[in-house]
mmCIF file of C-alpha atoms in Angstrom:
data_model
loop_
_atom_site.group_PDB
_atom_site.id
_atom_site.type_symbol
_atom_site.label_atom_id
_atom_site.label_comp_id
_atom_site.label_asym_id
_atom_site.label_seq_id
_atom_site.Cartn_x
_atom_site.Cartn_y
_atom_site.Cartn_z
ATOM 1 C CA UNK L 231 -6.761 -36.387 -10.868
ATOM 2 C CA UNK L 232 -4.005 -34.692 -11.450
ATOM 3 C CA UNK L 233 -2.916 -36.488 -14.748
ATOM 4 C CA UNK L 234 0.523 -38.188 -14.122
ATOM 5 C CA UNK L 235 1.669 -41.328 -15.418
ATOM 6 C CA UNK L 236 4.640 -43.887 -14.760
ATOM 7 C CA UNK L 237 6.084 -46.135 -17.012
ATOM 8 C CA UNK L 238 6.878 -49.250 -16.344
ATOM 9 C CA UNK L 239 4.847 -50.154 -13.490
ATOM 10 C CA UNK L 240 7.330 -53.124 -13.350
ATOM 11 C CA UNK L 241 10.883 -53.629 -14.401
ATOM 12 C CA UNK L 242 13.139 -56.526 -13.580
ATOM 13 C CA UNK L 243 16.433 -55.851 -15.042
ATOM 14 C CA UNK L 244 20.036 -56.805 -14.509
ATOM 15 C CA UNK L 245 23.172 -55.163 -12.214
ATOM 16 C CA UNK L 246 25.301 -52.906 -14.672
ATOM 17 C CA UNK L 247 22.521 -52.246 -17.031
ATOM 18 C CA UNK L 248 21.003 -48.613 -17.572
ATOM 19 C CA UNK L 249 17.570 -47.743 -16.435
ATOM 20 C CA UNK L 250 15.071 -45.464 -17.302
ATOM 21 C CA UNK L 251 11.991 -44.696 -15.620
ATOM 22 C CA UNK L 252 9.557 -42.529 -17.375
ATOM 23 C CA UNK L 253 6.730 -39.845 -15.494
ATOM 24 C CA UNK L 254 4.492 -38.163 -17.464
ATOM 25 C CA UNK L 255 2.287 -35.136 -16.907
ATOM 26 C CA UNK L 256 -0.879 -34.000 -19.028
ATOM 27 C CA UNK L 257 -0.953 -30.534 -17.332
ATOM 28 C CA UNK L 258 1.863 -27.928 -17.380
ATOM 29 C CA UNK L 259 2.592 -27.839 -13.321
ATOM 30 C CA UNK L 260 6.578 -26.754 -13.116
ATOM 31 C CA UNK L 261 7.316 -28.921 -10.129
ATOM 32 C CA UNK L 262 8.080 -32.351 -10.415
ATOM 33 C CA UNK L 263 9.898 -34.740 -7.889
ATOM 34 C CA UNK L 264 11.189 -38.600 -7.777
ATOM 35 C CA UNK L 265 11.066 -40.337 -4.903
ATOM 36 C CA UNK L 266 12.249 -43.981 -3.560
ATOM 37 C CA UNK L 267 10.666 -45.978 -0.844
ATOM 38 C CA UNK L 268 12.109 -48.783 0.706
ATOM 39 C CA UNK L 269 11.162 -50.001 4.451
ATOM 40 C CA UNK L 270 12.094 -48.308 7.050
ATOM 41 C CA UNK L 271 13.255 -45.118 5.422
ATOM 42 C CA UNK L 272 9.798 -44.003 3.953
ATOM 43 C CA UNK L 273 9.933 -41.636 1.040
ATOM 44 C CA UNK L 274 13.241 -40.171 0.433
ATOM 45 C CA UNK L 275 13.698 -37.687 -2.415
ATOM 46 C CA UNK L 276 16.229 -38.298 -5.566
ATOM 47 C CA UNK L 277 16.135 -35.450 -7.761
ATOM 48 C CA UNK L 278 13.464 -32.848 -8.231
ATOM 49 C CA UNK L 279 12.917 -30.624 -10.903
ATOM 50 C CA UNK L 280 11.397 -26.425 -10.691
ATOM 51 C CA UNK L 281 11.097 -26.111 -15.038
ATOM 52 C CA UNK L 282 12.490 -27.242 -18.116
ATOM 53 C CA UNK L 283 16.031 -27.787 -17.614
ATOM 54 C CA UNK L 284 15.988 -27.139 -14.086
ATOM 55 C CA UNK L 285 16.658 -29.705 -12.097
ATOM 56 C CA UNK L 286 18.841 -30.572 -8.877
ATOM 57 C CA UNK L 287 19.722 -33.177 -6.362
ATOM 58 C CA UNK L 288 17.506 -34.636 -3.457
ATOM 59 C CA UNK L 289 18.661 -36.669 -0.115
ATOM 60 C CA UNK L 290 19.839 -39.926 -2.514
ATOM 61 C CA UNK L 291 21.323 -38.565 -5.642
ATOM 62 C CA UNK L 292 24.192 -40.954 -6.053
ATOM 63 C CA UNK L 293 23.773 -43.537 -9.023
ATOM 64 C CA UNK L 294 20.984 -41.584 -10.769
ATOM 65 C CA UNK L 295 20.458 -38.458 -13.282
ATOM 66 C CA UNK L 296 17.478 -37.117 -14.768
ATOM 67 C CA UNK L 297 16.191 -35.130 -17.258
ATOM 68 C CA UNK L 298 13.532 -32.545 -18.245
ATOM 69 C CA UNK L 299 13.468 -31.208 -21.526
ATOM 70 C CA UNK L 300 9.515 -30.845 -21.799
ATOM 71 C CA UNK L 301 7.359 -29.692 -19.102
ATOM 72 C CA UNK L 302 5.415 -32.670 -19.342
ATOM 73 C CA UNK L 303 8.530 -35.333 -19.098
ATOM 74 C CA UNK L 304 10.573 -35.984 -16.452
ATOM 75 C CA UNK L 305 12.921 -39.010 -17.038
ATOM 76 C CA UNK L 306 14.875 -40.426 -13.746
ATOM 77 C CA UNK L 307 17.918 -43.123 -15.114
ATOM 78 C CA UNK L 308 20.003 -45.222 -13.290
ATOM 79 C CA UNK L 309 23.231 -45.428 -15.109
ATOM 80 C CA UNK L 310 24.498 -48.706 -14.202
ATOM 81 C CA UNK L 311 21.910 -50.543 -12.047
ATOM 82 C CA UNK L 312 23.032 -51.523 -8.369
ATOM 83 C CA UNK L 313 20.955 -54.153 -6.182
ATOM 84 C CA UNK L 314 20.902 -51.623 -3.602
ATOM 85 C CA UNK L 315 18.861 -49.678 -5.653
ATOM 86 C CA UNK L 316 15.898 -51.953 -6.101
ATOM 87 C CA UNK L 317 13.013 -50.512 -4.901
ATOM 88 C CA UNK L 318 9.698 -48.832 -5.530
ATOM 89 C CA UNK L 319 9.865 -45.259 -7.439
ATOM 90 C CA UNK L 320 7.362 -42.970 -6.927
ATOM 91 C CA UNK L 321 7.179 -39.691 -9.215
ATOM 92 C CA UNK L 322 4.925 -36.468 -7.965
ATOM 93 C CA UNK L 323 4.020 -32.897 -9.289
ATOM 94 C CA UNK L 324 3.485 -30.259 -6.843
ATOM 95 C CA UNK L 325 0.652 -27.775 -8.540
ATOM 96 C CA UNK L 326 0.719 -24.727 -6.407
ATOM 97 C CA UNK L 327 3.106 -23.281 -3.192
ATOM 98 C CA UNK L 328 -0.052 -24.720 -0.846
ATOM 99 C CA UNK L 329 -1.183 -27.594 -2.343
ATOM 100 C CA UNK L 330 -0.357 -31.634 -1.386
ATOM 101 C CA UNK L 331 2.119 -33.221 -3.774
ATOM 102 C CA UNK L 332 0.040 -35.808 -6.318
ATOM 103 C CA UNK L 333 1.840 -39.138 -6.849
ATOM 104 C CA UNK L 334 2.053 -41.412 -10.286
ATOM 105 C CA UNK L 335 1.146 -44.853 -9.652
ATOM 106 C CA UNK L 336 4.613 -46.110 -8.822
ATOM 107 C CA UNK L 337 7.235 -47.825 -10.183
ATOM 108 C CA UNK L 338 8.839 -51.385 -8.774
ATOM 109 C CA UNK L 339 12.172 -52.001 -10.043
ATOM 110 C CA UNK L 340 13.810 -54.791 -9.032
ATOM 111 C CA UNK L 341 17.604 -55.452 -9.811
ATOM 112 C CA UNK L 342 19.143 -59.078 -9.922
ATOM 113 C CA UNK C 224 17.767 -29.004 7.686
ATOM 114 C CA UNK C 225 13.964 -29.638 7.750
ATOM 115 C CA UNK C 226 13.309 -33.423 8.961
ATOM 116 C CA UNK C 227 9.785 -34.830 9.953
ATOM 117 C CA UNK C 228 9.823 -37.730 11.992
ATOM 118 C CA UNK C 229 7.565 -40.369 12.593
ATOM 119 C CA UNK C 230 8.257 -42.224 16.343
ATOM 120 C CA UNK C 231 5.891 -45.465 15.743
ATOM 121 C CA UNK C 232 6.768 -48.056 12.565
ATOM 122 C CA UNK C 233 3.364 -50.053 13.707
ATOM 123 C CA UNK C 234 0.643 -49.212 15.273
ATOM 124 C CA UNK C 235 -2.805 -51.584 16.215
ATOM 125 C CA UNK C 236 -6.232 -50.489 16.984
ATOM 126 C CA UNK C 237 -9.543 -51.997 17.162
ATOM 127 C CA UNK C 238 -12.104 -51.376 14.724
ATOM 128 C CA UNK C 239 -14.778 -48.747 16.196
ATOM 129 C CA UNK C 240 -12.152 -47.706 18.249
ATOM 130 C CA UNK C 241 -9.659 -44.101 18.227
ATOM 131 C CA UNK C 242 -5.676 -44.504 17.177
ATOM 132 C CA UNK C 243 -3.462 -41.240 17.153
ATOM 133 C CA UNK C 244 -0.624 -41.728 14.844
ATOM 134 C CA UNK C 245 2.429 -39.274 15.940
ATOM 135 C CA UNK C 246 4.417 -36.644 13.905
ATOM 136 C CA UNK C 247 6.889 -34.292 14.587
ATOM 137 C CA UNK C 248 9.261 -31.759 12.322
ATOM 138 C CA UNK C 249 11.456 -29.692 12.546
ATOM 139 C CA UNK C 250 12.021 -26.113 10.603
ATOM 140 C CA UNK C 251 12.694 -22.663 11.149
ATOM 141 C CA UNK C 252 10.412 -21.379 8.816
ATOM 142 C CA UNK C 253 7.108 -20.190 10.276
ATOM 143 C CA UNK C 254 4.276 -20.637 7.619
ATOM 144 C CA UNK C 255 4.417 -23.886 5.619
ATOM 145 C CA UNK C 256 2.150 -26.756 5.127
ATOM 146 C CA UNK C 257 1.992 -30.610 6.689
ATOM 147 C CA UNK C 258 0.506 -33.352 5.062
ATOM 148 C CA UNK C 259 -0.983 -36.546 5.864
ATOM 149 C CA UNK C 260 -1.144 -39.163 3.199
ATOM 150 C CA UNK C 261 -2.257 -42.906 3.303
ATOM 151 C CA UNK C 262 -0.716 -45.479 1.497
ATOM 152 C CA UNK C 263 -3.234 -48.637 1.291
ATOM 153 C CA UNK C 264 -1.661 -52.419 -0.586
ATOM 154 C CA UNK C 265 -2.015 -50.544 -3.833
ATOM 155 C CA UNK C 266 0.847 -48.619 -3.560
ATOM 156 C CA UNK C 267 -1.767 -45.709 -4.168
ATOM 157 C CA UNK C 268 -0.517 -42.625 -2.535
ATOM 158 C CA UNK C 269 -3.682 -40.901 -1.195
ATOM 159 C CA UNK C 270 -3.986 -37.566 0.350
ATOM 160 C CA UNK C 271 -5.627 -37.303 4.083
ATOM 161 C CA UNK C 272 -5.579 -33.955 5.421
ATOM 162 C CA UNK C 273 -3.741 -31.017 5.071
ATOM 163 C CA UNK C 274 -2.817 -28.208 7.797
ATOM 164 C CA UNK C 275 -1.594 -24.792 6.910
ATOM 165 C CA UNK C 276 0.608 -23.353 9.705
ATOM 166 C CA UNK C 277 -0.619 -19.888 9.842
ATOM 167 C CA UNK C 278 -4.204 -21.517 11.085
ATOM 168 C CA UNK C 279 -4.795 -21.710 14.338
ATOM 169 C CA UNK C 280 -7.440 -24.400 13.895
ATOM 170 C CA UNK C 281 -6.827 -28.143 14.014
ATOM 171 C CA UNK C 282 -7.831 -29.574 10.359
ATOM 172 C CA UNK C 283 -10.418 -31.945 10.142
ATOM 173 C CA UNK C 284 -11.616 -34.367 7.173
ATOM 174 C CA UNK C 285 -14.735 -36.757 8.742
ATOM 175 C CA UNK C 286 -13.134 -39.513 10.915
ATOM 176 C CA UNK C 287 -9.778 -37.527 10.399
ATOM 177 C CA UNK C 288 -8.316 -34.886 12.626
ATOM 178 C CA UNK C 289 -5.039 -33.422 13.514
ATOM 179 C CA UNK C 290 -4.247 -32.064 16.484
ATOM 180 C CA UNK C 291 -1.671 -29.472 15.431
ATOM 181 C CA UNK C 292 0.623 -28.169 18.082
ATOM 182 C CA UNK C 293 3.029 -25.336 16.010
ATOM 183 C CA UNK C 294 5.050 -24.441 19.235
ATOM 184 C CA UNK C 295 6.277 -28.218 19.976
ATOM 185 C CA UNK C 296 6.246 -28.649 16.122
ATOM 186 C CA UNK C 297 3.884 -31.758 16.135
ATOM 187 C CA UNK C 298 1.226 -32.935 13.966
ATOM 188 C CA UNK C 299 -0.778 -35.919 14.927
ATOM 189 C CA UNK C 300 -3.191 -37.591 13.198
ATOM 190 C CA UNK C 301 -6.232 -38.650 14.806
ATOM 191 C CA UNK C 302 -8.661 -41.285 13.176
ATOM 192 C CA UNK C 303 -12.105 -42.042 15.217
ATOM 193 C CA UNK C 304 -14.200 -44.743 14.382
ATOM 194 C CA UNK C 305 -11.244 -46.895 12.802
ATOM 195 C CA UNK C 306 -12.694 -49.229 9.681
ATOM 196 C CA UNK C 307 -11.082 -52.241 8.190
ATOM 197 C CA UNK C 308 -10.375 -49.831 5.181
ATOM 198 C CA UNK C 309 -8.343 -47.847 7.139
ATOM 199 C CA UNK C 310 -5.547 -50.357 7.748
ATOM 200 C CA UNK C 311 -2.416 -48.958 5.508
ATOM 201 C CA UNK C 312 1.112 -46.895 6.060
ATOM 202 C CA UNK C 313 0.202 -43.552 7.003
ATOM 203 C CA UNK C 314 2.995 -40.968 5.664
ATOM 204 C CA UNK C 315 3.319 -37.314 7.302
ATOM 205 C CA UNK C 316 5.002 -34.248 5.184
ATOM 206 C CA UNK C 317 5.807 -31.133 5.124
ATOM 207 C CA UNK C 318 6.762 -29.244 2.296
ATOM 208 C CA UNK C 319 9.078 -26.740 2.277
ATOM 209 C CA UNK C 320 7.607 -22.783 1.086
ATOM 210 C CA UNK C 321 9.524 -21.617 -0.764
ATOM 211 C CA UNK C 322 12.219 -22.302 -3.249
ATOM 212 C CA UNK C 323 12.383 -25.248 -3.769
ATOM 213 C CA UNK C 324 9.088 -26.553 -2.657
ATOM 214 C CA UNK C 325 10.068 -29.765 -1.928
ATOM 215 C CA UNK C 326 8.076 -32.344 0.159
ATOM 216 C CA UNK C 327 9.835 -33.755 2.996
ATOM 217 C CA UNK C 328 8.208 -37.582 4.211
ATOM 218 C CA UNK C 329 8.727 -38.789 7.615
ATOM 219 C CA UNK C 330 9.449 -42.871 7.622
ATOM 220 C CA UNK C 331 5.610 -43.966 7.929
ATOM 221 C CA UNK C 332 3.380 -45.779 10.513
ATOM 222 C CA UNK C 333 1.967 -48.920 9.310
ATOM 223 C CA UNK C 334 -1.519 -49.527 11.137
ATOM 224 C CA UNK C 335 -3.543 -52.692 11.941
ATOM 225 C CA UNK C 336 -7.194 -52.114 11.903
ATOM 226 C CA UNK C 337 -8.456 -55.844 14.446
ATOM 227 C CA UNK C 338 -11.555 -56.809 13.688
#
């Protein structure tokens, strides 16, 4: 168990409101990645992040930022919330160069 | 650009019976990893199997297999003996090794396990 934790695990919320979805770590691994799945496209990255501060832009940046200013935290926001981006948000930590990326328990956001 | 992509949105297969669920990728890079990970109703993202490129030999993981073909860039996953339990999307991945380290997901194959 690699310790990581989303919150919500549920959001409804409403178009042009901001969004924050939370992913928390209890061990100090320096890679950390959000993803979005919708059908048909699978798991496409948003933004990942290699350390404190350190972050940059996946395959489906537009509409979202994030943040990292602990090594445990990583904080993925939509700004102003777009039906197009309901979906289910996944966060995972990568622990070494080798090793399979472990997932949080996901995230389904769902914009009216 | 690396891209992994998975040819089959749904497969079938009886249960007791063999399925292969196809994979390919594409990179220039010549040692990395690939990834199999099943996704049952829970959302739960759960780890298969895992090949290493620099080894020659197919992975294997009790009713789980890959047959690992570096040349043609393909990774298939093999699962013998299919069980009701297996029935779930199955996601391949490769990550990328080095810089980044990203983790690269191919579009998934939902199977049907028929009892």
């Amino acid at each position: 168990d690699a310790g990581i934790t989303q919150s919500p695990r549920h959001k409804v919320t409403e178009t042009g409101t901001p969004v924050t979805l939370r992913c928390h770590q209890t061990e100090n691994h320096r890679y950390m990645y959000w993803y979005r799945q919708d059908p048909g496209h699978g798991l496409r990255l948003i933004h990942y992040s290699y350390g404190v501060k350190d972050t940059d832009k996946g395959e489906v940046s537009d509409g979202y930022s994030v943040s990292r200013s602990k090594t445990e935290d990583f904080l993925l926001t939509l700004e102003s919330a777009t039906s197009s981006q309901t979906s289910v948000y996944f966060c995972a930590i990568g622990t070494g160069p080798g090793t399979e990326a472990f997932f949080g328990q996901g995230t389904r956001l769902t914009v009216v | 650009a690396q891209t992994v992509t998975q040819s089959q949105p749904e497969m079938s297969v009886q249960e007791a019976e063999t399925v292969t669920l196809s994979c390919t990728y594409d990179t220039s890079e010549s040692d990395y990893y690939l990834f199999w990970y099943k996704q049952p109703p829970s959302r739960q993202m759960i780890l298969v199997i895992r090949q290493e490129a620099y080894k020659q030999q197919n992975a294997t993981e009790n009713r789980f297999s890959v047959n690992f073909q570096k040349a043609a860039k393909s990774f298939s996953l093999k699962i013998s003996d299919s069980q009701l339990g297996d029935a779930a999307m199955y996601f391949c991945a490769y990550r990328i090794p080095s810089g980044t380290y990203k983790y690269i997901f191919g579009t998934g194959t939902r199977l049907k396990v028929l009892a």
